[in-house]
Structures are given as C-alpha cells and as structure tokens.
Short mmCIF file of C-alpha atoms and ligand atoms in Angstrom, two decimals:
data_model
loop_
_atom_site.label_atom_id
_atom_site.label_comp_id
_atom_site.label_asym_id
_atom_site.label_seq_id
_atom_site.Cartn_x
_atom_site.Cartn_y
_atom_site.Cartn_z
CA UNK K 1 0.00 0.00 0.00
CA UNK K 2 0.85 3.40 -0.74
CA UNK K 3 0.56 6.57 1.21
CA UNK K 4 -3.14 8.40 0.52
CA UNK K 5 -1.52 11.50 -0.89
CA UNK K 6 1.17 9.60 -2.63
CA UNK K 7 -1.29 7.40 -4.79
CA UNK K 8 -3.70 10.34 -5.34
CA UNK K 9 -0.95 12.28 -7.00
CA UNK K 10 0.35 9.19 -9.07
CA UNK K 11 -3.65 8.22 -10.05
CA UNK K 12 -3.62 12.00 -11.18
CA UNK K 13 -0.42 11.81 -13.52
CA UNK K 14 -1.83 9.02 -15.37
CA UNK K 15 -4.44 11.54 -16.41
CA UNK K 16 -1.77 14.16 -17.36
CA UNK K 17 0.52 11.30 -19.49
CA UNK K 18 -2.56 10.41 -21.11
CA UNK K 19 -3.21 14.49 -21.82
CA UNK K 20 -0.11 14.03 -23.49
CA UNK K 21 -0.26 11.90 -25.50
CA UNK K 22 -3.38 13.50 -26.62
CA UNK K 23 -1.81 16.40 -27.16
CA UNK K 24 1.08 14.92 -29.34
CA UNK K 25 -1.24 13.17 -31.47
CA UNK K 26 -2.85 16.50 -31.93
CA UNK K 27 0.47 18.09 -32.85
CA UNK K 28 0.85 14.95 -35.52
CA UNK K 29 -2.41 16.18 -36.70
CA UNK K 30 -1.63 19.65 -37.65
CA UNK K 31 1.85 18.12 -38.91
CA UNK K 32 -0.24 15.72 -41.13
CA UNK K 33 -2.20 18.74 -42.32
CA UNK K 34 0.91 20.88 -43.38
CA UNK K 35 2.55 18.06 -45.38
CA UNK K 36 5.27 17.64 -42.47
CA UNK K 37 4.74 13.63 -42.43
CA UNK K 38 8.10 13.50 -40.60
CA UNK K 39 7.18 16.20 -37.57
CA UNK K 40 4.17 13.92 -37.34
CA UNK K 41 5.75 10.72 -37.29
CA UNK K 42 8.20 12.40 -34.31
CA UNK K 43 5.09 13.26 -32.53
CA UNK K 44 2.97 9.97 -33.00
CA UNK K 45 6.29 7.91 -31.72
CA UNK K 46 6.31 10.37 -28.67
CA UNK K 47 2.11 10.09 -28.45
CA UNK K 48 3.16 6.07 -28.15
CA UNK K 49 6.32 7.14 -24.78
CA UNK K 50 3.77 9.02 -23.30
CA UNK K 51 0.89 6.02 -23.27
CA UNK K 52 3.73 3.88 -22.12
CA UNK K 53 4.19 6.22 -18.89
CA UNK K 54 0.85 6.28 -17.86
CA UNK K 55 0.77 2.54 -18.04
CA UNK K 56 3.94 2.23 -15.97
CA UNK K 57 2.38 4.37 -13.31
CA UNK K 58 -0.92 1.92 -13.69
CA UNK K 59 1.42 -1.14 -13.26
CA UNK K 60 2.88 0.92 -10.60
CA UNK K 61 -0.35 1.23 -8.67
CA UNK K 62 -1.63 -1.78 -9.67
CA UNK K 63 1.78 -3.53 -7.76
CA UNK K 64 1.00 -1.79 -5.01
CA UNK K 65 -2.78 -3.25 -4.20
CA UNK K 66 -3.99 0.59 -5.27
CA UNK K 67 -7.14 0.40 -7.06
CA UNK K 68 -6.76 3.08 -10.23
CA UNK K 69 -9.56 5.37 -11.19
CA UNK K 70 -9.43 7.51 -14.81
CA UNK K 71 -10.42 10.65 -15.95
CA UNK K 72 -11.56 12.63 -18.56
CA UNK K 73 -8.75 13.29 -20.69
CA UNK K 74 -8.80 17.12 -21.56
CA UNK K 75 -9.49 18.52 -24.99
CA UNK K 76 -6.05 19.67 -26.59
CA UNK K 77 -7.10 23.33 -27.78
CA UNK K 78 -4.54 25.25 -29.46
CA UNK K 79 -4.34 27.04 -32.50
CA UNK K 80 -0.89 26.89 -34.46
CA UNK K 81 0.64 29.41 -37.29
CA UNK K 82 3.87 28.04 -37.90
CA UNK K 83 5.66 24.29 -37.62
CA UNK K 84 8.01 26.14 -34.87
CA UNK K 85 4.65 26.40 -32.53
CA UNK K 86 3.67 22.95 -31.75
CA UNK K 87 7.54 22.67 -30.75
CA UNK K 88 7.37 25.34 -28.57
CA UNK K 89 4.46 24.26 -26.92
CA UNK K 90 5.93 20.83 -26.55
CA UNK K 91 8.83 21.99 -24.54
CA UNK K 92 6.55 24.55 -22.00
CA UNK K 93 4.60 21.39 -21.85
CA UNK K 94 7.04 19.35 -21.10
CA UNK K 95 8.82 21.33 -18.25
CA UNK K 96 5.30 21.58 -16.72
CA UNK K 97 5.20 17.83 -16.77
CA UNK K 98 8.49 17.98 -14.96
CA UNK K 99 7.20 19.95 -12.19
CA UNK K 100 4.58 17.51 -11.72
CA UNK K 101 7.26 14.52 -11.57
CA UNK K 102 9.26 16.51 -9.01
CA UNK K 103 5.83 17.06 -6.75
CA UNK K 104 5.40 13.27 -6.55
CA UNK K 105 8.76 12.99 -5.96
CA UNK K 106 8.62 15.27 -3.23
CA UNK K 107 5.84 13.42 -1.65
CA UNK K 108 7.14 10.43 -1.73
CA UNK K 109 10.29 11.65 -0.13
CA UNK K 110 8.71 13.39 2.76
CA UNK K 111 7.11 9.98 4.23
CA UNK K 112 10.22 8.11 3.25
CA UNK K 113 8.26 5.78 0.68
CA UNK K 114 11.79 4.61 -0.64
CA UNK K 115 9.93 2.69 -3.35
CA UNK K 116 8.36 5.55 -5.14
CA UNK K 117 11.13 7.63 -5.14
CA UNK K 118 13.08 4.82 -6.56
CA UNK K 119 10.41 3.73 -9.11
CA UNK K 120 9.89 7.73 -9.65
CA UNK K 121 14.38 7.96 -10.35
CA UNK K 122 13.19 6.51 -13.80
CA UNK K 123 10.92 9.91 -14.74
CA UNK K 124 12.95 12.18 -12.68
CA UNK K 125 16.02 11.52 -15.91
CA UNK K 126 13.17 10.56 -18.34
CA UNK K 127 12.10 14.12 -17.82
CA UNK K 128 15.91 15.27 -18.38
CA UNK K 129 15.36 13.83 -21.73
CA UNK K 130 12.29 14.54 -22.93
CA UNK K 131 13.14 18.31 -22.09
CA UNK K 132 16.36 18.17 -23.98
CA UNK K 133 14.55 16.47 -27.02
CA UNK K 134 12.38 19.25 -27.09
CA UNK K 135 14.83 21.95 -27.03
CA UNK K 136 16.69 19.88 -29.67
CA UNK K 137 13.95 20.02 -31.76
CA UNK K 138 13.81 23.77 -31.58
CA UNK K 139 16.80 24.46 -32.15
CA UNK K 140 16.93 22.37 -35.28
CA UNK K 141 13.84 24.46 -36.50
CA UNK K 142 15.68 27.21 -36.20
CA UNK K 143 18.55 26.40 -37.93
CA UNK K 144 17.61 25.01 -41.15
CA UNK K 145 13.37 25.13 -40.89
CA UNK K 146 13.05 28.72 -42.53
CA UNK K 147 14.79 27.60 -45.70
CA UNK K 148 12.64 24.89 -48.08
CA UNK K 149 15.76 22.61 -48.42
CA UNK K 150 16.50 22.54 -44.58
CA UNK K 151 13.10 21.65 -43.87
CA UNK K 152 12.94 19.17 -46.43
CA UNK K 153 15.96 17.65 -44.95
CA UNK K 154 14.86 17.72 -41.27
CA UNK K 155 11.25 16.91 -42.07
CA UNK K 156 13.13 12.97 -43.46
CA UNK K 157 15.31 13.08 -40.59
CA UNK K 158 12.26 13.08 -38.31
CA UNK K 159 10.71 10.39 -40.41
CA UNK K 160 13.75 7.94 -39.37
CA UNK K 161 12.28 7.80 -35.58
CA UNK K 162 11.10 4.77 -34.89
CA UNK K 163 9.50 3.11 -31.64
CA UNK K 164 11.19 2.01 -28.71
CA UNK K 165 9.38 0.73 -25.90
CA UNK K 166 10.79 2.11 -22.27
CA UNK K 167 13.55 0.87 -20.38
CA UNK K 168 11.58 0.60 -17.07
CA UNK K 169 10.46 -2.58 -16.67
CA UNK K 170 7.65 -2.89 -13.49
FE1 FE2 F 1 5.49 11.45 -19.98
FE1 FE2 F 2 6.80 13.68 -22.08
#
C-alpha cells in the first residue's frame, strides 16, 4: 500500500501522461495537415512514450494493491501558425510535466516511501530527456526550418524515428 496523498498524486499523472499523449497526437495532426509527415511521425512515436508512462504508473499502482480510477482526458485546444509552434508548446509542456514529476517525488520523499522515489528515479532523468529532445527540436527548426531545403531535410530526418518501448520494466 501506498501513502493516501502519494497514490492520489500518481492516479492523477496518469491523467496528465494520457493528456499528453493527446496532445502529441494532436500536434501529428496539424503536422499531417501541413505536409510535415516526418514532424508527425516524431510526434505519434512520442504520443506512443507518453501512453507507455501512464501505463507504468498503472502497473505501478496496480503492484502496489492501489485500485486506479481515470479521468476525462482534456481537450487539446490550441491554434498553431507556424511548424516552430507545436515545438514550442511541446517543450513549456514538457517542463510543466516535470514539475509535476518533481511534486510526486517530493511526496514520496517526505514519508520516506523509498519505493516511489526509486520507481519515480526513472521519470525524474526521463524528464531530463524529454526536455532536452524538445529543445533539440527547436533548435533544429531554427537552424535550417526557414529555408525549403532545410526543412525538407529535417522533415526525413524526423521520419527515421522509430518506436522504442521504455527501459523501465515494473
Ligand atoms: Fe510522460
Ligand atoms: Fe513527455
């Protein structure tokens, strides 16, 4: 069993994973619509990562005799104007996601439930990541998306991710 406030908080970030990944598949969407086929594919494969979190933090629960309840998953509802926006948002998004991790974390440390915090280690660098992929990505817009050739380029470069399933194993 898991402290009260501990597995409220964890029950709550399924929600948020599966936000998004609702979101991302939105960004694919607009991506889709603009011809970018590889800016989708990068956001359908990161749709998939963040399905695979929220079921991590099921399995977590679920190990832990913690019965799970879902949500309504919130409508993604934003407007975009250039390919650079969906990145941006993806990177505020994703540093409010951190914040999130670190409040669980926090929790978990201040009743000393070891076992979160250790299961939790995995999202804590996870987060590291999926910032800097972000921030990659924007960077890389910047660089060669305002001319045709450069986004040609990075639009097939995009197209080469392909699926991996996460290296936390529950
Ligand atoms: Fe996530
Ligand atoms: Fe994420």
């Amino acid at each position: 069993m898991l402290d009260p406030k501990v597995k409220e908080l964890i029950n709550t970030q399924i929600n948020q994973e599966l936000y998004s990944a609702y979101l991302y598949l939105d960004f694919a969407n607009y991506y889709y619509d603009e011809g970018l086929d590889g800016f989708a594919n990068w956001y359908d494969i990161q749709a998939q990562e963040e399905r695979d979190h929220a079921m991590l933090m099921r399995t977590y629960l679920q190990n832990n005799g913690e019965r799970v309840t879902l949500d309504a998953v919130a409508k993604p509802d934003q407007t975009f104007n250039s390919p650079e926006d969906p990145l941006k948002a993806g990177l505020e998004h994703e540093i409010y996601v951190t914040s999130l991790i670190n409040t669980i974390y926090k929790a978990a440390q201040d009743v000393n439930d070891f076992r979160t915090m250790q299961c939790f280690d995995w999202f804590v660098k996870e987060q590291g990541e999926e910032e800097k992929n972000a921030d990659d990505l924007i960077k890389k817009y910047q660089l060669f998306g305002h001319d045709p050739k450069g986004l040609y380029a990075l639009n097939q470069e995009l197209l080469t991710r392909t699926y991996a399933a996460p290296s936390l194993v529950l």
